Coordinates of C-alpha atoms in Angstrom, one line a residue:
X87 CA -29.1 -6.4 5.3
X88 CA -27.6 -4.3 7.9
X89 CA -24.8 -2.1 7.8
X90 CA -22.8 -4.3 10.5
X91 CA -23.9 -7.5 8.2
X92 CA -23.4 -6.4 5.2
X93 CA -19.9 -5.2 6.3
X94 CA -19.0 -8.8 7.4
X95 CA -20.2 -10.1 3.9
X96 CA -18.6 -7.7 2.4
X97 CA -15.2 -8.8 4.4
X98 CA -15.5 -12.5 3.9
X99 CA -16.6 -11.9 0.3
X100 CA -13.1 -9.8 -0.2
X101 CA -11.0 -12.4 1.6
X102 CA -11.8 -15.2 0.1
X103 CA -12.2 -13.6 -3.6
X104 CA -8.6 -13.2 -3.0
X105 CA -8.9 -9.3 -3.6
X106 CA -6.4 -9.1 -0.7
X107 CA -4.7 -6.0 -1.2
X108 CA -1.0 -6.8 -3.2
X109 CA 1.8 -5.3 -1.2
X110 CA 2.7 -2.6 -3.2
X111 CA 6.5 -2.4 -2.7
X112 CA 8.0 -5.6 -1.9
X113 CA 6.5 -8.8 -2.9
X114 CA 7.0 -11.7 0.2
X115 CA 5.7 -14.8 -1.8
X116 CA 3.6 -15.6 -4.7
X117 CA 0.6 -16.2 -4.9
X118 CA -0.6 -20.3 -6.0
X119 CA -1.6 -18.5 -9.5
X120 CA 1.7 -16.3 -10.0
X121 CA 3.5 -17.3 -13.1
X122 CA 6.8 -19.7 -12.0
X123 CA 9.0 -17.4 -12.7
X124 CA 8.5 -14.5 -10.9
X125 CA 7.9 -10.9 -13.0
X126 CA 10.2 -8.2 -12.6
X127 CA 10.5 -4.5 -14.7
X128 CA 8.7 -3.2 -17.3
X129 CA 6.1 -6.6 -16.7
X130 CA 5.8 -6.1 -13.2
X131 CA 4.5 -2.8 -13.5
X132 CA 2.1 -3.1 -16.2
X133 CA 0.6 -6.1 -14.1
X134 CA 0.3 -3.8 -11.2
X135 CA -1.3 -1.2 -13.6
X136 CA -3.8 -3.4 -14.8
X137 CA -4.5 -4.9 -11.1
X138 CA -5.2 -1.1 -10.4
X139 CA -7.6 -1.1 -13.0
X140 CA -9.9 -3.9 -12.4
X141 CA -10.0 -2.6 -9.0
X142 CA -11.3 0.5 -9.7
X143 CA -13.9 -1.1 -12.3
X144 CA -14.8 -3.3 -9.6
X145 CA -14.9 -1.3 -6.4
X146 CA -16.8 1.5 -8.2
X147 CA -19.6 -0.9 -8.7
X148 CA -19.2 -2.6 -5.5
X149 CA -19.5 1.5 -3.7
X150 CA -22.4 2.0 -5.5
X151 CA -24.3 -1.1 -4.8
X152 CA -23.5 -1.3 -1.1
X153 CA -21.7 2.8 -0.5
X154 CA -18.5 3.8 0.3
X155 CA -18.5 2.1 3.9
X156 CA -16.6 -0.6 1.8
X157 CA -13.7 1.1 1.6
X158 CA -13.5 1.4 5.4
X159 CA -13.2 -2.6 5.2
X160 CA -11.1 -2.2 2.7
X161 CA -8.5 -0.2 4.3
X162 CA -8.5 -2.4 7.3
X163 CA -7.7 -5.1 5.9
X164 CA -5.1 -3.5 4.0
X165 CA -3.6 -2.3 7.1
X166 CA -3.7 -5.4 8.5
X167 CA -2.8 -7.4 6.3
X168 CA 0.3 -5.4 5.5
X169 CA 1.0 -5.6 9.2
X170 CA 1.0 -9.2 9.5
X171 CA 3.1 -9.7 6.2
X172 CA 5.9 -7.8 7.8
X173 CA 5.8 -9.4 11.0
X174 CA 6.3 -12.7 10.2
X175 CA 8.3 -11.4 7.5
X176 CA 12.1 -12.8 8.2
X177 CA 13.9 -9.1 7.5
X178 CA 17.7 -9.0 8.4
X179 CA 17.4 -5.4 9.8
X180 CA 14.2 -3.7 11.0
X181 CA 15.6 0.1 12.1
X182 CA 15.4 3.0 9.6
X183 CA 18.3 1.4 7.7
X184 CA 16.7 -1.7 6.7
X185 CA 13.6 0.1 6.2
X186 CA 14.8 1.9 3.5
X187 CA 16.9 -1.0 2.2
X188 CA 13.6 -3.1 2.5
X189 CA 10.9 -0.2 1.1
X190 CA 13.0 2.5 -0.6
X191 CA 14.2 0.7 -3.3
X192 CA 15.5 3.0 -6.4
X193 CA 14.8 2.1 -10.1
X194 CA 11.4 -0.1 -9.4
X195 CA 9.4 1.6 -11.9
X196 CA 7.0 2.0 -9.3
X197 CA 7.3 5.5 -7.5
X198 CA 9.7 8.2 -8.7
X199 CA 11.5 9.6 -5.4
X200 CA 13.8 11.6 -3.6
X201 CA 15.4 11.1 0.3
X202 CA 14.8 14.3 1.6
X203 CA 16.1 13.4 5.1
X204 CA 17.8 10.4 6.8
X205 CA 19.4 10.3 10.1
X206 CA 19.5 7.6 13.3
X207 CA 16.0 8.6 14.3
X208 CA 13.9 10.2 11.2
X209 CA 14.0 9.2 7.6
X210 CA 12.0 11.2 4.6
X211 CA 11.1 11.0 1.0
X212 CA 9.0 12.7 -1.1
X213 CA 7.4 10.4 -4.3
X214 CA 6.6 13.0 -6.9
X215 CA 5.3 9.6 -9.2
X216 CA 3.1 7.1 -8.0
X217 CA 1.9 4.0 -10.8
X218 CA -1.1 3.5 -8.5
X219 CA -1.5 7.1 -8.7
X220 CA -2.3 7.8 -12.1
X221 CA -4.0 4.5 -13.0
X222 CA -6.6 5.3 -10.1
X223 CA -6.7 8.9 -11.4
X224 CA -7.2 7.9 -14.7
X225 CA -10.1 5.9 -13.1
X226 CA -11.7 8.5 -11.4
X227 CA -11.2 5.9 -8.3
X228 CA -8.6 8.2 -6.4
X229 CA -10.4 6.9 -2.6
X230 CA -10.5 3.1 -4.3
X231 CA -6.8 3.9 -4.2
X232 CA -6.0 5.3 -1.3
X233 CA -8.0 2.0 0.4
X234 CA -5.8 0.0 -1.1
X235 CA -2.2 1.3 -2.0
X236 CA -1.9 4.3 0.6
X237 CA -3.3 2.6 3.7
X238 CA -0.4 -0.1 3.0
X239 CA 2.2 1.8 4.6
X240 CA 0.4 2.5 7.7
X241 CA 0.0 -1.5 8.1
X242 CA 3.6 -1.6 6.6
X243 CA 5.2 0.2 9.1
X244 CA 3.4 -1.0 11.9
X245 CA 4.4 -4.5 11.0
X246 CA 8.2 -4.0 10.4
X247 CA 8.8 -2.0 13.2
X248 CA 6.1 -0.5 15.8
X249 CA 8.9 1.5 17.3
X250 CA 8.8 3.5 13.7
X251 CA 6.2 6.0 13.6
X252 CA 4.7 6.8 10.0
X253 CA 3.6 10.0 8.9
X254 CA 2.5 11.6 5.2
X255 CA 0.1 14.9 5.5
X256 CA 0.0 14.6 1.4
X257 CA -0.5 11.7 -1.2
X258 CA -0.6 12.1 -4.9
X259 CA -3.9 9.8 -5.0
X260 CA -5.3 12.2 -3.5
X261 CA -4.4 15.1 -6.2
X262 CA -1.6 16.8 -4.0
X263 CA 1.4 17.5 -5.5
X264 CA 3.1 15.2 -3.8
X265 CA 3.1 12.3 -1.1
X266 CA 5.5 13.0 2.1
X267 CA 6.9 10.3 3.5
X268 CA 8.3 10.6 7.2
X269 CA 9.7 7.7 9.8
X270 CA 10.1 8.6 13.0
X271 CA 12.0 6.5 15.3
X272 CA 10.5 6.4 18.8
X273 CA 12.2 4.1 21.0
X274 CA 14.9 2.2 20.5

């Protein structure tokens, strides 16, 4: 198989395994096999814990059988599919306010934060504590990781507002001390 093919079977074989990347931050429906009553604390973090685990298990098979071009396909269609979620998504703001009313919610057990800056035109944060982070970590699966949970907020971003330019030059999947969140607005 070649590397074009086997990158399209790779694709279709993610999409319709439903191992579409979960959006980290802010759920927009549930999924046909989500419990009826939707999860929310303590439970909602240890099901995204575990969902980082079988990942890892399985992508680190799945990048040794067919190499780490997977996670290129991967963090596509994370992107993407992030994008499209938050396009169609019916917000009731989409500048820097409602992204952080939308994203930056405190208390979700899933990132530990700080605002480092907010104004009109630039908002900041720096997540000292990242769920995804240490499960993947714990894994040894730190660029499984950053395919699926990091490469959300480009796609996020893009999708909620493409006047809003993202930026990070440090994520704690990536062993930095740190990840540096920054939102720029360009044009309004």
């Amino acid at each position: 198989m070649n590397g074009h093919t086997r990158r399209n079977f790779m694709k279709s074989a993610l999409l319709a395994g439903g191992l579409l990347p979960l959006c980290p931050a802010f759920a927009l429906g549930q999924k046909a096999s989500d419990p009826a009553e939707p999860l929310s604390g303590e439970a909602y973090v240890s099901l995204l814990r575990q969902e980082a685990r079988e990942r890892a298990v399985l992508f680190k098979k799945l990048v040794r059988l067919y190499g780490s071009s997977i996670l290129d396909v991967v963090r596509e269609n994370t992107i993407t599919e992030a994008r499209l979620k938050f396009q169609q998504a019916n917000l009731p703001r989409r500048d820097l306010m409602g992204l952080k009313e939308t994203l930056w919610k405190a208390g979700n057990g899933i990132f530990e934060f700080e605002p480092v800056l907010f104004s009109e035109t630039e908002l900041k944060f720096r997540v000292s504590r990242c769920v995804f982070a240490e499960e993947m970590a714990k894994a040894q699966a730190q660029e499984i990781g950053y395919a699926f949970y990091c490469a959300w907020d480009w796609g996020f971003c893009k999708g909620f507002n493409p006047k809003i330019a993202f930026s990070r030059s440090q994520t704690l999947m990536l062993g930095q001390p740190c990840c540096d969140h920054g939102y720029t607005l360009t044009g309004r």
